[in-house]
Amino acid sequence: MASLQASPFILSSSNKISAAIPVPKLPRVPLSVPKMPKKSVVEELNIRAGFTKTVPIDVESYNSTSIASTQLYALLESVADRVEMHNNIGKQRDNWNTLLLNSINMITLTAATLTGVGAIGGAGMPLLALKLSSALLYSAATGLLLIMNKIQPSQLAEEQRNATRLFKQLQSQIQTILTLGNPTQEDVKIVMEKTLALDKAFPLPLLGAMLEKFPSKFEPAVWWPSKQSQDKTKAQEGKFHKMAKNGWSEELEVEMRDIIEVVKRKDIKDYARLGNLMLKINKILAISGPLLTAIAAIGSTFVGNGSWAAIIAVAAGALGSAVNAFEHGGQVGMVFEMYRNNAGFFRLLEESIEGTLEESDLEKRENGELFEMKVALKFGRSLSQLKELARKSAYSLREGTSIDEFASKLF
């Protein structure tokens, strides 16, 4: 076999092939790459979505609105919780009124029956047992009546019903603000003040915070924030032009002032009169009921020593039961509280109209036409009826006569 000579291009499988190709060094050329401008997240999303034009966003204003919205949602949850609490407690206190009324009347009538039985044929130990039983029952009825008359469960229930209604109203206002969008810190402040004012006007606990049930004088209920001193100047005449501004005109202002006069002279005055009347009736009944059952308790201990003792004990017990039924069955306390809240409603409306008219900048007021419509609805009137009422009020003021019509047709 011929021997093969090794070639420089053929290597064994155990050797590696290496080759070096000389490349000339190129001179360094400085290149400047323009920096891409950084895009915000909003711009980047707009570009990816296919929008080439973006609207600039005021981040500070956006953050302020976002914080206000978050705060309003927190207040909305708190108000919704208060609605549920006042609703439940109102039902509970209404049950108190029914249960205590039925229990006290049953106790009183049972004691009167025992007294009558003892007077008819009791003697010795049976008579003593009947006298003791009737005296204890009358005493228990007197104690329960004193407690019931002090707290006035029917009035407590009415307070909670009003609180539930007003908190639902506030809840609806918050939802409206959030729906319209762009809430401000001023909205948050107003809602917070209204919430705290309602908490103060309608307290939940009984001990230490319960409203006075027998005040010395009738006063309308107040459930709105107190009017703070503001840098407002009273509206001056001549500020209106021929064209109405923001829905307001001089004629509308005069109409609102005439409406306020009707509210003061008729509605508030009448509810103050009725409230004072119910307060006096409630005081008389609250004293008479326990007094009669106490007299019956004392009279029942003398049964058997004469017919007059039994007559006084039975008659006083029966009268005490009737007085209790009239006071708490007729819910006199509830009627008093209803008059108090109705007077408060008109007082709030009066302050709302006066506060609006005191604002000299018409642009800062609520739209005049919208404001007039709201006032008409609160009185249960149409716009034409409201204007007619204002004309009657102006005429009665000029002539010095009394107007024969109330502002509200609702209550």
PDB file of N, CA and C in Angstrom, residues 85-86 89 92-93 96 151 156 159-160 198-213:
ATOM      1  N   MET A  85     -79.119  51.404  62.226  1.00  0.00           N
ATOM      2  CA  MET A  85     -79.177  51.457  63.693  1.00  0.00           C
ATOM      3  C   MET A  85     -80.437  52.171  64.180  1.00  0.00           C
ATOM      4  N   HIS A  86     -80.698  53.348  63.635  1.00  0.00           N
ATOM      5  CA  HIS A  86     -81.866  54.112  64.081  1.00  0.00           C
ATOM      6  C   HIS A  86     -83.168  53.391  63.727  1.00  0.00           C
ATOM      7  N   ILE A  89     -83.499  50.501  66.359  1.00  0.00           N
ATOM      8  CA  ILE A  89     -83.795  51.011  67.699  1.00  0.00           C
ATOM      9  C   ILE A  89     -85.184  51.631  67.734  1.00  0.00           C
ATOM     10  N   GLN A  92     -87.518  48.820  68.247  1.00  0.00           N
ATOM     11  CA  GLN A  92     -87.395  48.320  69.617  1.00  0.00           C
ATOM     12  C   GLN A  92     -88.158  49.209  70.599  1.00  0.00           C
ATOM     13  N   ARG A  93     -88.025  50.522  70.462  1.00  0.00           N
ATOM     14  CA  ARG A  93     -88.676  51.434  71.403  1.00  0.00           C
ATOM     15  C   ARG A  93     -90.181  51.523  71.164  1.00  0.00           C
ATOM     16  N   TRP A  96     -91.334  48.698  73.135  1.00  0.00           N
ATOM     17  CA  TRP A  96     -91.371  49.073  74.553  1.00  0.00           C
ATOM     18  C   TRP A  96     -92.708  49.712  74.905  1.00  0.00           C
ATOM     19  N   ILE A 151     -89.295  58.316  80.288  1.00  0.00           N
ATOM     20  CA  ILE A 151     -88.597  58.110  79.016  1.00  0.00           C
ATOM     21  C   ILE A 151     -89.508  58.313  77.810  1.00  0.00           C
ATOM     22  N   LEU A 156     -89.693  58.466  71.990  1.00  0.00           N
ATOM     23  CA  LEU A 156     -88.387  57.909  71.592  1.00  0.00           C
ATOM     24  C   LEU A 156     -88.479  57.236  70.219  1.00  0.00           C
ATOM     25  N   GLU A 159     -88.626  59.859  67.520  1.00  0.00           N
ATOM     26  CA  GLU A 159     -87.298  60.444  67.300  1.00  0.00           C
ATOM     27  C   GLU A 159     -86.482  59.578  66.354  1.00  0.00           C
ATOM     28  N   GLN A 160     -86.507  58.263  66.589  1.00  0.00           N
ATOM     29  CA  GLN A 160     -85.716  57.360  65.757  1.00  0.00           C
ATOM     30  C   GLN A 160     -86.271  57.258  64.343  1.00  0.00           C
ATOM     31  N   LEU A 198     -76.892  65.616  63.038  1.00  0.00           N
ATOM     32  CA  LEU A 198     -77.952  64.624  63.199  1.00  0.00           C
ATOM     33  C   LEU A 198     -77.688  63.721  64.400  1.00  0.00           C
ATOM     34  N   ASP A 199     -76.422  63.355  64.609  1.00  0.00           N
ATOM     35  CA  ASP A 199     -76.085  62.551  65.779  1.00  0.00           C
ATOM     36  C   ASP A 199     -76.443  63.273  67.071  1.00  0.00           C
ATOM     37  N   LYS A 200     -76.210  64.585  67.088  1.00  0.00           N
ATOM     38  CA  LYS A 200     -76.516  65.376  68.283  1.00  0.00           C
ATOM     39  C   LYS A 200     -78.018  65.560  68.466  1.00  0.00           C
ATOM     40  N   ALA A 201     -78.739  65.717  67.373  1.00  0.00           N
ATOM     41  CA  ALA A 201     -80.181  65.965  67.456  1.00  0.00           C
ATOM     42  C   ALA A 201     -80.966  64.713  67.834  1.00  0.00           C
ATOM     43  N   PHE A 202     -80.470  63.535  67.442  1.00  0.00           N
ATOM     44  CA  PHE A 202     -81.188  62.284  67.701  1.00  0.00           C
ATOM     45  C   PHE A 202     -80.240  61.271  68.334  1.00  0.00           C
ATOM     46  N   PRO A 203     -79.943  61.425  69.622  1.00  0.00           N
ATOM     47  CA  PRO A 203     -78.995  60.511  70.283  1.00  0.00           C
ATOM     48  C   PRO A 203     -79.589  59.114  70.433  1.00  0.00           C
ATOM     49  N   LEU A 204     -78.714  58.122  70.380  1.00  0.00           N
ATOM     50  CA  LEU A 204     -79.145  56.737  70.533  1.00  0.00           C
ATOM     51  C   LEU A 204     -79.265  56.310  71.999  1.00  0.00           C
ATOM     52  N   PRO A 205     -78.301  56.652  72.882  1.00  0.00           N
ATOM     53  CA  PRO A 205     -78.402  56.189  74.273  1.00  0.00           C
ATOM     54  C   PRO A 205     -79.498  56.914  75.046  1.00  0.00           C
ATOM     55  N   LEU A 206     -79.936  56.275  76.136  1.00  0.00           N
ATOM     56  CA  LEU A 206     -80.945  56.866  77.004  1.00  0.00           C
ATOM     57  C   LEU A 206     -80.313  57.622  78.169  1.00  0.00           C
ATOM     58  N   LEU A 207     -79.336  57.001  78.826  1.00  0.00           N
ATOM     59  CA  LEU A 207     -78.742  57.589  80.021  1.00  0.00           C
ATOM     60  C   LEU A 207     -77.738  58.669  79.649  1.00  0.00           C
ATOM     61  N   GLY A 208     -77.969  59.856  80.148  1.00  0.00           N
ATOM     62  CA  GLY A 208     -77.013  60.944  79.971  1.00  0.00           C
ATOM     63  C   GLY A 208     -77.162  61.723  78.689  1.00  0.00           C
ATOM     64  N   ALA A 209     -77.778  61.154  77.669  1.00  0.00           N
ATOM     65  CA  ALA A 209     -77.855  61.836  76.365  1.00  0.00           C
ATOM     66  C   ALA A 209     -79.283  61.980  75.852  1.00  0.00           C
ATOM     67  N   MET A 210     -80.249  61.434  76.572  1.00  0.00           N
ATOM     68  CA  MET A 210     -81.636  61.472  76.103  1.00  0.00           C
ATOM     69  C   MET A 210     -82.152  62.907  76.074  1.00  0.00           C
ATOM     70  N   LEU A 211     -82.922  63.220  75.061  1.00  0.00           N
ATOM     71  CA  LEU A 211     -83.519  64.549  74.958  1.00  0.00           C
ATOM     72  C   LEU A 211     -84.520  64.769  76.083  1.00  0.00           C
ATOM     73  N   GLU A 212     -84.626  66.013  76.520  1.00  0.00           N
ATOM     74  CA  GLU A 212     -85.571  66.355  77.580  1.00  0.00           C
ATOM     75  C   GLU A 212     -87.000  66.175  77.080  1.00  0.00           C
ATOM     76  N   LYS A 213     -87.756  65.346  77.797  1.00  0.00           N
ATOM     77  CA  LYS A 213     -89.122  65.038  77.347  1.00  0.00           C
ATOM     78  C   LYS A 213     -90.146  66.061  77.826  1.00  0.00           C
TER      79      LYS A 213
END
